[in-house]
Amino acid sequence: MINVLIDDIKNVLSKDPAARNWIEVILLYPSFHAVFFHRIAHFLYNRRFFFLARLISQLSRFLTGIEIHPGAKIGKKLFIDHGTGVVIGETTVIGDNVTIYQGVTLGGTGKDKGKRHPTIGDNVSIGAGAKILGPINIASGSKIGANAVVLKSTLIDSTAVGIPARIINKKPRNIAQIIDYNNETKNIYNEMSI
């Protein structure tokens, strides 16, 4: 846990030019606080202490303006820049080294049961105000433009913009990339069943 916290602090320092030192990040960054509280709430949620987990997540929401359901699975080095208005749903899975800007929603599309929130791959950047809805896969390396409404899965290293979002930049894909993409998707869904 300590190593993860140290990585989170270093991540904020590397991604935010306004962050000057460790003390500033620990005391003044709502992103750091929200992720810290989420890790505690998620630990409790996985041990079926649902009420206590939700209590911690709601306290965190009150203090930071960032709502992360304790059931959401978050990888290493999540950075939420500014953060106000970010909502991350219960069955969301977020990979490593993801950046999320203010006002982003990773939500569902109704009252479905089971997996109903998006899966975000590694090294993804999600612009301010974007809405990613439903059990879709945002592939590793994707960029989601500000205020985009994403309702369909993206391709590796693609850029999605607009309402509804469309892919405007996709790199040529060879068979190795397709195999990697399929394996990544299988790994993410296998992780969800654990």
Coordinates of C-alpha atoms in Angstrom, one line a residue, residues 30-31 33-39 41-42 45 53-54 57-58 60-61 64-75 77-81 83-95 98-108 115-120 126 130-134 192:
P30 CA -8.2 16.3 -4.1
S31 CA -7.2 13.7 -6.8
H33 CA -7.2 12.2 -1.5
A34 CA -10.0 10.6 -3.7
V35 CA -7.8 7.8 -4.9
F36 CA -6.4 7.2 -1.4
F37 CA -9.8 6.9 0.1
H38 CA -11.0 4.8 -2.8
R39 CA -8.2 2.2 -2.2
A41 CA -13.1 1.7 0.5
H42 CA -12.3 -0.8 -2.3
Y45 CA -15.9 -3.5 -0.4
A53 CA -17.0 1.1 2.1
R54 CA -19.9 3.3 0.9
S57 CA -16.6 6.8 -0.5
Q58 CA -19.4 9.3 0.3
S60 CA -14.4 11.3 0.1
R61 CA -17.0 12.6 -2.3
T64 CA -13.1 16.2 -2.9
G65 CA -16.1 16.5 -5.3
I66 CA -15.0 13.3 -6.9
E67 CA -17.3 10.3 -6.7
I68 CA -15.7 6.8 -7.0
H69 CA -17.9 3.8 -6.2
P70 CA -16.0 1.5 -3.9
G71 CA -16.6 -1.4 -6.3
A72 CA -14.6 0.2 -9.2
K73 CA -11.3 -1.3 -10.0
I74 CA -8.5 1.2 -10.4
G75 CA -4.9 0.4 -11.6
K77 CA -1.0 5.9 -11.4
L78 CA -4.5 7.3 -11.9
F79 CA -4.4 11.1 -12.1
I80 CA -7.6 13.1 -11.9
D81 CA -6.7 16.7 -12.8
G83 CA -11.4 16.6 -10.4
T84 CA -14.6 18.3 -9.5
G85 CA -17.6 16.5 -10.9
V86 CA -15.8 13.2 -11.8
V87 CA -18.1 10.2 -11.4
I88 CA -16.8 6.6 -11.6
G89 CA -19.4 3.8 -11.5
E90 CA -19.4 0.5 -9.6
T91 CA -18.3 -1.9 -12.3
T92 CA -15.8 0.4 -13.9
V93 CA -12.3 -1.0 -14.5
I94 CA -9.4 1.5 -15.0
G95 CA -6.0 0.4 -16.2
V98 CA -4.8 6.9 -16.9
T99 CA -5.5 10.7 -16.8
I100 CA -9.0 12.0 -16.2
Y101 CA -10.0 15.7 -16.3
Q102 CA -12.8 17.4 -14.5
G103 CA -16.5 16.6 -15.1
V104 CA -15.9 13.1 -16.6
T105 CA -18.5 10.4 -16.1
L106 CA -17.7 6.7 -16.4
G107 CA -21.3 5.5 -16.1
G108 CA -24.0 3.1 -17.0
K115 CA -21.0 -5.3 -16.0
R116 CA -22.6 -2.0 -16.9
H117 CA -19.8 0.6 -16.8
P118 CA -16.8 1.1 -19.1
T119 CA -13.4 -0.6 -19.0
I120 CA -10.5 1.8 -19.6
I126 CA -10.0 11.4 -21.0
A130 CA -16.4 13.5 -21.4
K131 CA -19.1 10.9 -20.8
I132 CA -18.2 7.2 -21.4
L133 CA -21.3 5.2 -20.9
G134 CA -22.1 1.5 -20.8
M192 CA -13.6 -8.7 -13.6

